Amino acid sequence: MKTAPDISDVRAARERIMPHVHQTPVLTCGHMDALAGARLFFKCENLQKVGAFKARGACNAVYSLTDEAAGAGVLTHSSGNHGQALCYAAARRGIPATVVMPENAPAPKKAAVRGYGGTIVECAPTTAAREETAARIGAETGAEFVHPYNDSRVIAGQGTCALELLEQVDGLDAVIAPVGGGGLVSGTCIAVKALAPDTLVHAAEPSGADDAWRSRRAGRMLPQEDPRTIADGLRTGLGELTWPFVSRDIAGVLLSEERDIVAAMRLIWERMKLVVEPSAAVPLAAMLAHPEPFREKRVGIILSGGNVDLEALPFSLAPRDRDG
């Protein structure tokens, strides 16, 4: 689907996916407020089904299908959370799901895809290999392809996260969401513009995968080039549906360095007792690195997921000067 969604699509998505996802809590932390010099409200999508906001978009896409279209199953390419989410949604509907995954994808994420009943087809770790493999499988099986972010149904589903946040917390001055492919931040823009037009939306991304920042600066969508970041969920580039939201509707892109991402991740684990993955820590890391726009403001921060490889925790790389 190549048409951008609007608030009516987001509201329809919420009704459609309500039986299949959690309304996740919003948590606060006095220590975080003191560090930031602001009042922070954390939307805990790490506590979502499949451990990430991706369950929202995947469920909306799967449950938008007619019975005839669903009969052939669904297909995607993904290195992690979207693949798990699509398999979860497909299992709920009782249809097959196939995920094209790079051969170097984290073992826990492959295990999760299989755990939700999905079939994995491995490919070389390049965008071209993913797309070619998915196209071949789609031609052979007739399965419905659900792009991880460049899909109107997915964007609308992701928008339900901010829709909930704005209903749970009044008077937010800003919302910060991580940006990789842009599905979450695009859906956030749709919800915020409709429900709280005076609230600013900021995107946060790693300095080592800064295509959104570079694209905004250039005034045109630029490709992701050799991303190098621990935040594996944010290594993808923007899509034709998500770039207009990033170019037009956000206040700006905040960059964060690797050590700051790890430090923020550790801070959330230690102070809030929440398991979050590196991608989820990027908004907090970026805000703490660029605090001035948020001083004494009420700020929503979307913790996008909690799927982390417990055998490879990065905390030994992080400074401890924020531990208090």
mmCIF file of C-alpha atoms in Angstrom:
data_model
loop_
_atom_site.group_PDB
_atom_site.id
_atom_site.type_symbol
_atom_site.label_atom_id
_atom_site.label_comp_id
_atom_site.label_asym_id
_atom_site.label_seq_id
_atom_site.Cartn_x
_atom_site.Cartn_y
_atom_site.Cartn_z
ATOM 1 C CA MET A 1 0.000 0.000 0.000
ATOM 2 C CA LYS A 2 1.572 3.305 -1.123
ATOM 3 C CA THR A 3 -0.845 5.921 0.246
ATOM 4 C CA ALA A 4 0.043 7.690 3.483
ATOM 5 C CA PRO A 5 -2.472 7.130 6.309
ATOM 6 C CA ASP A 6 -4.277 9.801 8.317
ATOM 7 C CA ILE A 7 -5.804 9.999 11.792
ATOM 8 C CA SER A 8 -8.921 8.113 10.707
ATOM 9 C CA ASP A 9 -6.672 5.197 9.733
ATOM 10 C CA VAL A 10 -4.908 5.337 13.110
ATOM 11 C CA ARG A 11 -8.211 5.330 14.973
ATOM 12 C CA ALA A 12 -9.478 2.432 12.858
ATOM 13 C CA ALA A 13 -6.236 0.587 13.550
ATOM 14 C CA ARG A 14 -6.712 0.953 17.301
ATOM 15 C CA GLU A 15 -10.140 -0.652 17.134
ATOM 16 C CA ARG A 16 -8.836 -3.408 14.871
ATOM 17 C CA ILE A 17 -5.826 -4.378 16.973
ATOM 18 C CA MET A 18 -7.254 -3.806 20.455
ATOM 19 C CA PRO A 19 -7.888 -7.510 21.155
ATOM 20 C CA HIS A 20 -4.342 -8.438 20.108
ATOM 21 C CA VAL A 21 -2.028 -5.880 21.756
ATOM 22 C CA HIS A 22 -1.488 -4.301 25.147
ATOM 23 C CA GLN A 23 -2.264 -0.747 26.103
ATOM 24 C CA THR A 24 1.173 -0.221 27.550
ATOM 25 C CA PRO A 25 1.766 1.823 30.706
ATOM 26 C CA VAL A 26 3.380 5.231 31.012
ATOM 27 C CA LEU A 27 5.974 5.379 33.786
ATOM 28 C CA THR A 28 7.843 8.243 35.424
ATOM 29 C CA CYS A 29 11.102 8.446 37.354
ATOM 30 C CA GLY A 30 12.218 11.288 39.613
ATOM 31 C CA HIS A 31 15.892 10.547 39.019
ATOM 32 C CA MET A 32 15.402 10.844 35.256
ATOM 33 C CA ASP A 33 13.529 14.126 35.701
ATOM 34 C CA ALA A 34 16.380 15.539 37.771
ATOM 35 C CA LEU A 35 18.950 14.510 35.168
ATOM 36 C CA ALA A 36 16.985 15.984 32.301
ATOM 37 C CA GLY A 37 15.692 19.102 34.018
ATOM 38 C CA ALA A 38 12.286 18.158 32.639
ATOM 39 C CA ARG A 39 9.245 16.049 33.454
ATOM 40 C CA LEU A 40 9.574 12.785 31.520
ATOM 41 C CA PHE A 41 6.843 10.291 30.686
ATOM 42 C CA PHE A 42 8.050 6.942 29.349
ATOM 43 C CA LYS A 43 5.670 5.024 27.070
ATOM 44 C CA CYS A 44 6.711 1.419 27.719
ATOM 45 C CA GLU A 45 6.470 -0.421 24.424
ATOM 46 C CA ASN A 46 9.150 -2.759 25.757
ATOM 47 C CA LEU A 47 6.193 -4.299 27.625
ATOM 48 C CA GLN A 48 4.203 -4.708 24.398
ATOM 49 C CA LYS A 49 3.382 -8.053 22.791
ATOM 50 C CA VAL A 50 6.557 -9.490 21.198
ATOM 51 C CA GLY A 51 8.488 -6.941 23.260
ATOM 52 C CA ALA A 52 8.188 -4.033 20.837
ATOM 53 C CA PHE A 53 5.830 -1.468 19.276
ATOM 54 C CA LYS A 54 6.090 -3.457 16.043
ATOM 55 C CA ALA A 55 3.187 -5.652 17.212
ATOM 56 C CA ARG A 56 0.863 -2.726 16.552
ATOM 57 C CA GLY A 57 1.686 -2.241 12.874
ATOM 58 C CA ALA A 58 1.947 -5.952 12.151
ATOM 59 C CA CYS A 59 -1.436 -6.719 13.718
ATOM 60 C CA ASN A 60 -3.067 -3.891 11.815
ATOM 61 C CA ALA A 61 -1.628 -5.128 8.523
ATOM 62 C CA VAL A 62 -2.607 -8.763 9.123
ATOM 63 C CA TYR A 63 -6.121 -7.989 10.335
ATOM 64 C CA SER A 64 -6.685 -5.545 7.464
ATOM 65 C CA LEU A 65 -6.459 -8.420 4.976
ATOM 66 C CA THR A 66 -9.494 -10.000 3.441
ATOM 67 C CA ASP A 67 -9.946 -13.697 4.130
ATOM 68 C CA GLU A 68 -8.960 -14.443 0.544
ATOM 69 C CA ALA A 69 -5.738 -12.445 0.739
ATOM 70 C CA ALA A 70 -4.881 -13.827 4.163
ATOM 71 C CA GLY A 71 -5.223 -17.394 2.930
ATOM 72 C CA ALA A 72 -1.873 -17.245 1.137
ATOM 73 C CA GLY A 73 -0.138 -16.010 4.277
ATOM 74 C CA VAL A 74 2.133 -13.050 4.871
ATOM 75 C CA LEU A 75 5.751 -12.352 4.085
ATOM 76 C CA THR A 76 8.377 -9.814 5.093
ATOM 77 C CA HIS A 77 12.091 -9.216 5.375
ATOM 78 C CA SER A 78 13.366 -8.277 8.810
ATOM 79 C CA SER A 79 16.390 -8.679 11.035
ATOM 80 C CA GLY A 80 14.333 -8.727 14.185
ATOM 81 C CA ASN A 81 11.296 -7.124 15.781
ATOM 82 C CA HIS A 82 9.066 -6.683 12.736
ATOM 83 C CA GLY A 83 9.598 -10.296 11.742
ATOM 84 C CA GLN A 84 8.625 -11.487 15.211
ATOM 85 C CA ALA A 85 5.618 -9.188 15.239
ATOM 86 C CA LEU A 86 4.332 -10.349 11.854
ATOM 87 C CA CYS A 87 4.646 -13.976 12.916
ATOM 88 C CA TYR A 88 2.783 -13.211 16.134
ATOM 89 C CA ALA A 89 -0.039 -11.511 14.250
ATOM 90 C CA ALA A 90 -0.214 -14.283 11.660
ATOM 91 C CA ALA A 91 -0.380 -16.932 14.366
ATOM 92 C CA ARG A 92 -3.254 -15.061 16.014
ATOM 93 C CA ARG A 93 -5.116 -15.133 12.715
ATOM 94 C CA GLY A 94 -4.122 -18.698 11.917
ATOM 95 C CA ILE A 95 -2.222 -18.011 8.688
ATOM 96 C CA PRO A 96 1.372 -18.801 7.657
ATOM 97 C CA ALA A 97 4.183 -16.265 7.892
ATOM 98 C CA THR A 98 7.607 -16.248 6.225
ATOM 99 C CA VAL A 99 10.449 -13.961 7.252
ATOM 100 C CA VAL A 100 13.518 -13.340 5.113
ATOM 101 C CA MET A 101 16.352 -12.726 7.586
ATOM 102 C CA PRO A 102 20.026 -11.930 7.053
ATOM 103 C CA GLU A 103 22.216 -14.846 7.956
ATOM 104 C CA ASN A 104 23.924 -12.762 10.649
ATOM 105 C CA ALA A 105 20.705 -11.760 12.427
ATOM 106 C CA PRO A 106 20.877 -12.229 16.226
ATOM 107 C CA ALA A 107 20.148 -15.796 17.285
ATOM 108 C CA PRO A 108 17.532 -14.754 19.894
ATOM 109 C CA LYS A 109 15.540 -12.947 17.212
ATOM 110 C CA LYS A 110 15.640 -15.963 14.911
ATOM 111 C CA ALA A 111 14.490 -18.120 17.816
ATOM 112 C CA ALA A 112 11.621 -15.727 18.502
ATOM 113 C CA VAL A 113 10.450 -15.835 14.870
ATOM 114 C CA ARG A 114 10.407 -19.628 15.005
ATOM 115 C CA GLY A 115 8.738 -19.521 18.412
ATOM 116 C CA TYR A 116 5.800 -17.627 16.927
ATOM 117 C CA GLY A 117 5.480 -20.265 14.208
ATOM 118 C CA GLY A 118 7.210 -18.364 11.417
ATOM 119 C CA THR A 119 9.349 -19.822 8.662
ATOM 120 C CA ILE A 120 12.801 -18.269 8.205
ATOM 121 C CA VAL A 121 14.537 -17.995 4.853
ATOM 122 C CA GLU A 122 18.096 -16.758 5.289
ATOM 123 C CA CYS A 123 19.895 -14.480 2.854
ATOM 124 C CA ALA A 124 23.064 -12.445 2.560
ATOM 125 C CA PRO A 125 23.166 -9.439 4.902
ATOM 126 C CA THR A 126 22.382 -6.801 2.284
ATOM 127 C CA THR A 127 19.242 -4.846 1.458
ATOM 128 C CA ALA A 128 19.349 -6.094 -2.128
ATOM 129 C CA ALA A 129 19.510 -9.729 -1.006
ATOM 130 C CA ARG A 130 16.574 -9.253 1.352
ATOM 131 C CA GLU A 131 14.420 -7.643 -1.311
ATOM 132 C CA GLU A 132 15.302 -10.122 -4.037
ATOM 133 C CA THR A 133 14.648 -13.121 -1.798
ATOM 134 C CA ALA A 134 11.319 -11.728 -0.580
ATOM 135 C CA ALA A 135 10.223 -10.931 -4.140
ATOM 136 C CA ARG A 136 11.013 -14.483 -5.246
ATOM 137 C CA ILE A 137 9.085 -16.050 -2.369
ATOM 138 C CA GLY A 138 6.143 -13.732 -2.924
ATOM 139 C CA ALA A 139 5.985 -14.692 -6.596
ATOM 140 C CA GLU A 140 6.115 -18.384 -5.704
ATOM 141 C CA THR A 141 3.566 -18.378 -2.870
ATOM 142 C CA GLY A 142 1.295 -15.401 -3.429
ATOM 143 C CA ALA A 143 1.877 -14.329 0.180
ATOM 144 C CA GLU A 144 1.018 -10.729 1.084
ATOM 145 C CA PHE A 145 4.179 -8.692 1.556
ATOM 146 C CA VAL A 146 4.139 -6.469 4.645
ATOM 147 C CA HIS A 147 7.011 -4.005 4.619
ATOM 148 C CA PRO A 148 8.552 -3.255 8.027
ATOM 149 C CA TYR A 149 7.739 0.468 7.749
ATOM 150 C CA ASN A 150 6.957 1.595 4.186
ATOM 151 C CA ASP A 151 3.356 0.396 4.410
ATOM 152 C CA SER A 152 0.316 2.520 5.213
ATOM 153 C CA ARG A 153 -1.218 -0.200 7.365
ATOM 154 C CA VAL A 154 1.961 -0.522 9.410
ATOM 155 C CA ILE A 155 2.337 3.237 9.904
ATOM 156 C CA ALA A 156 -1.284 3.532 11.032
ATOM 157 C CA GLY A 157 -0.778 0.730 13.529
ATOM 158 C CA GLN A 158 2.362 2.337 14.921
ATOM 159 C CA GLY A 159 0.449 5.581 15.353
ATOM 160 C CA THR A 160 -1.746 3.947 17.991
ATOM 161 C CA CYS A 161 1.194 4.144 20.406
ATOM 162 C CA ALA A 162 1.220 7.955 20.445
ATOM 163 C CA LEU A 163 -2.577 7.997 20.365
ATOM 164 C CA GLU A 164 -2.557 6.134 23.687
ATOM 165 C CA LEU A 165 0.241 8.260 25.122
ATOM 166 C CA LEU A 166 -1.633 11.503 24.456
ATOM 167 C CA GLU A 167 -4.741 10.084 26.118
ATOM 168 C CA GLN A 168 -2.723 8.868 29.113
ATOM 169 C CA VAL A 169 -0.775 12.101 29.700
ATOM 170 C CA ASP A 170 -2.191 15.604 29.352
ATOM 171 C CA GLY A 171 -0.255 18.662 28.294
ATOM 172 C CA LEU A 172 2.850 17.203 26.698
ATOM 173 C CA ASP A 173 5.151 19.815 25.215
ATOM 174 C CA ALA A 174 7.112 17.288 23.166
ATOM 175 C CA VAL A 175 7.281 13.622 22.179
ATOM 176 C CA ILE A 176 10.559 11.940 21.233
ATOM 177 C CA ALA A 177 10.541 8.728 19.178
ATOM 178 C CA PRO A 178 13.439 6.788 17.678
ATOM 179 C CA VAL A 179 13.760 6.808 13.903
ATOM 180 C CA GLY A 180 15.093 4.053 11.677
ATOM 181 C CA GLY A 181 12.776 3.335 8.772
ATOM 182 C CA GLY A 182 10.404 5.948 10.146
ATOM 183 C CA GLY A 183 7.183 4.000 10.696
ATOM 184 C CA LEU A 184 6.938 4.836 14.408
ATOM 185 C CA VAL A 185 7.811 8.516 14.103
ATOM 186 C CA SER A 186 5.434 8.891 11.121
ATOM 187 C CA GLY A 187 2.552 7.374 13.051
ATOM 188 C CA THR A 188 3.493 9.568 16.007
ATOM 189 C CA CYS A 189 3.293 12.672 13.807
ATOM 190 C CA ILE A 190 -0.182 11.713 12.613
ATOM 191 C CA ALA A 191 -1.526 11.214 16.148
ATOM 192 C CA VAL A 192 0.136 14.295 17.622
ATOM 193 C CA LYS A 193 -0.970 16.609 14.807
ATOM 194 C CA ALA A 194 -4.585 15.495 15.285
ATOM 195 C CA LEU A 195 -4.787 15.340 19.079
ATOM 196 C CA ALA A 196 -2.188 17.834 20.295
ATOM 197 C CA PRO A 197 -1.119 20.162 17.463
ATOM 198 C CA ASP A 198 0.948 22.350 19.790
ATOM 199 C CA THR A 199 3.079 19.374 20.875
ATOM 200 C CA LEU A 200 6.395 19.029 19.059
ATOM 201 C CA VAL A 201 7.594 15.690 17.709
ATOM 202 C CA HIS A 202 11.333 15.041 17.726
ATOM 203 C CA ALA A 203 13.053 12.067 16.090
ATOM 204 C CA ALA A 204 16.145 10.545 17.691
ATOM 205 C CA GLU A 205 18.742 8.489 15.873
ATOM 206 C CA PRO A 206 22.301 7.251 16.376
ATOM 207 C CA SER A 207 25.135 9.332 14.942
ATOM 208 C CA GLY A 208 26.371 6.136 13.282
ATOM 209 C CA ALA A 209 23.112 5.716 11.340
ATOM 210 C CA ASP A 210 22.148 9.309 10.657
ATOM 211 C CA ASP A 211 20.291 9.206 7.344
ATOM 212 C CA ALA A 212 17.263 11.060 8.747
ATOM 213 C CA TRP A 213 19.482 13.868 10.051
ATOM 214 C CA ARG A 214 21.407 14.051 6.772
ATOM 215 C CA SER A 215 18.217 13.930 4.723
ATOM 216 C CA ARG A 216 16.667 16.802 6.667
ATOM 217 C CA ARG A 217 19.825 18.833 6.162
ATOM 218 C CA ALA A 218 19.921 18.082 2.421
ATOM 219 C CA GLY A 219 16.210 18.608 1.882
ATOM 220 C CA ARG A 220 15.844 15.246 0.126
ATOM 221 C CA MET A 221 15.779 11.610 1.153
ATOM 222 C CA LEU A 222 19.290 10.185 1.298
ATOM 223 C CA PRO A 223 20.120 6.479 1.604
ATOM 224 C CA GLN A 224 21.441 4.875 4.756
ATOM 225 C CA GLU A 225 25.166 4.407 4.217
ATOM 226 C CA ASP A 226 27.126 1.748 6.092
ATOM 227 C CA PRO A 227 25.300 2.138 9.437
ATOM 228 C CA ARG A 228 27.466 1.425 12.452
ATOM 229 C CA THR A 229 25.514 1.419 15.688
ATOM 230 C CA ILE A 230 24.612 -0.859 18.551
ATOM 231 C CA ALA A 231 20.994 0.188 17.981
ATOM 232 C CA ASP A 232 20.331 -2.527 15.409
ATOM 233 C CA GLY A 233 16.658 -1.614 15.025
ATOM 234 C CA LEU A 234 17.642 1.814 13.661
ATOM 235 C CA ARG A 235 20.063 0.758 10.931
ATOM 236 C CA THR A 236 17.439 0.915 8.173
ATOM 237 C CA GLY A 237 16.845 3.881 5.878
ATOM 238 C CA LEU A 238 13.693 5.935 5.403
ATOM 239 C CA GLY A 239 10.997 4.962 2.916
ATOM 240 C CA GLU A 240 8.942 6.912 0.398
ATOM 241 C CA LEU A 241 5.955 6.963 2.774
ATOM 242 C CA THR A 242 7.899 7.928 5.885
ATOM 243 C CA TRP A 243 10.247 10.581 4.457
ATOM 244 C CA PRO A 244 7.455 13.174 3.992
ATOM 245 C CA PHE A 245 6.613 12.979 7.700
ATOM 246 C CA VAL A 246 10.270 13.310 8.679
ATOM 247 C CA SER A 247 10.829 16.194 6.272
ATOM 248 C CA ARG A 248 7.633 18.081 7.076
ATOM 249 C CA ASP A 249 6.181 17.253 10.473
ATOM 250 C CA ILE A 250 8.955 16.823 13.023
ATOM 251 C CA ALA A 251 10.693 19.616 14.904
ATOM 252 C CA GLY A 252 14.095 18.079 14.240
ATOM 253 C CA VAL A 253 16.363 15.053 14.497
ATOM 254 C CA LEU A 254 18.447 14.595 17.648
ATOM 255 C CA LEU A 255 21.652 12.586 17.308
ATOM 256 C CA SER A 256 23.202 10.411 20.015
ATOM 257 C CA GLU A 257 26.650 8.853 20.302
ATOM 258 C CA GLU A 258 27.219 5.160 20.969
ATOM 259 C CA ARG A 259 28.532 5.565 24.513
ATOM 260 C CA ASP A 260 25.551 7.753 25.369
ATOM 261 C CA ILE A 261 23.135 5.140 24.003
ATOM 262 C CA VAL A 262 24.696 2.446 26.161
ATOM 263 C CA ALA A 263 24.745 4.742 29.195
ATOM 264 C CA ALA A 264 21.052 5.606 28.715
ATOM 265 C CA MET A 265 20.166 1.938 28.304
ATOM 266 C CA ARG A 266 21.957 1.112 31.530
ATOM 267 C CA LEU A 267 20.295 4.028 33.293
ATOM 268 C CA ILE A 268 16.823 2.780 32.328
ATOM 269 C CA TRP A 269 17.674 -0.747 33.483
ATOM 270 C CA GLU A 270 19.104 0.384 36.811
ATOM 271 C CA ARG A 271 16.813 3.256 37.745
ATOM 272 C CA MET A 272 13.496 2.164 36.234
ATOM 273 C CA LYS A 273 14.013 -1.616 36.391
ATOM 274 C CA LEU A 274 12.975 -1.890 32.753
ATOM 275 C CA VAL A 275 14.617 -4.141 30.174
ATOM 276 C CA VAL A 276 15.069 -2.066 27.029
ATOM 277 C CA GLU A 277 17.114 -2.664 23.906
ATOM 278 C CA PRO A 278 19.628 -0.124 22.592
ATOM 279 C CA SER A 279 17.219 1.329 20.021
ATOM 280 C CA ALA A 280 14.742 2.121 22.793
ATOM 281 C CA ALA A 281 17.392 4.041 24.735
ATOM 282 C CA VAL A 282 18.232 6.368 21.835
ATOM 283 C CA PRO A 283 15.525 8.998 22.609
ATOM 284 C CA LEU A 284 16.695 9.377 26.206
ATOM 285 C CA ALA A 285 20.342 9.425 25.134
ATOM 286 C CA ALA A 286 19.619 12.106 22.535
ATOM 287 C CA MET A 287 17.603 14.207 24.960
ATOM 288 C CA LEU A 288 20.284 14.110 27.638
ATOM 289 C CA ALA A 289 22.840 15.096 25.010
ATOM 290 C CA HIS A 290 20.638 17.994 23.804
ATOM 291 C CA PRO A 291 18.734 19.089 26.930
ATOM 292 C CA GLU A 292 18.100 22.768 26.253
ATOM 293 C CA PRO A 293 14.928 22.505 24.110
ATOM 294 C CA PHE A 294 13.314 20.419 26.854
ATOM 295 C CA ARG A 295 14.187 22.321 30.038
ATOM 296 C CA GLU A 296 11.178 22.428 32.397
ATOM 297 C CA LYS A 297 8.986 20.858 29.699
ATOM 298 C CA ARG A 298 6.678 17.837 29.825
ATOM 299 C CA VAL A 299 8.200 15.291 27.455
ATOM 300 C CA GLY A 300 6.906 11.917 26.276
ATOM 301 C CA ILE A 301 9.612 9.378 25.450
ATOM 302 C CA ILE A 302 8.719 6.227 23.543
ATOM 303 C CA LEU A 303 10.662 3.196 24.750
ATOM 304 C CA SER A 304 10.284 1.261 21.536
ATOM 305 C CA GLY A 305 11.280 -2.272 22.570
ATOM 306 C CA GLY A 306 12.954 -4.632 24.984
ATOM 307 C CA ASN A 307 14.365 -7.421 22.829
ATOM 308 C CA VAL A 308 18.013 -7.593 23.819
ATOM 309 C CA ASP A 309 20.537 -10.406 23.618
ATOM 310 C CA LEU A 310 21.272 -11.097 27.285
ATOM 311 C CA GLU A 311 24.469 -12.871 26.291
ATOM 312 C CA ALA A 312 25.875 -9.652 24.833
ATOM 313 C CA LEU A 313 25.017 -6.833 27.215
ATOM 314 C CA PRO A 314 27.092 -3.754 26.395
ATOM 315 C CA PHE A 315 27.220 -2.114 29.795
ATOM 316 C CA SER A 316 30.953 -2.583 30.283
ATOM 317 C CA LEU A 317 31.392 0.052 27.549
ATOM 318 C CA ALA A 318 29.380 2.689 29.371
ATOM 319 C CA PRO A 319 30.590 5.340 31.787
ATOM 320 C CA ARG A 320 29.052 5.260 35.222
ATOM 321 C CA ASP A 321 28.992 9.007 35.849
ATOM 322 C CA ARG A 322 25.164 9.146 35.575
ATOM 323 C CA ASP A 323 24.521 6.288 38.011
ATOM 324 C CA GLY A 324 24.110 8.590 40.979
#
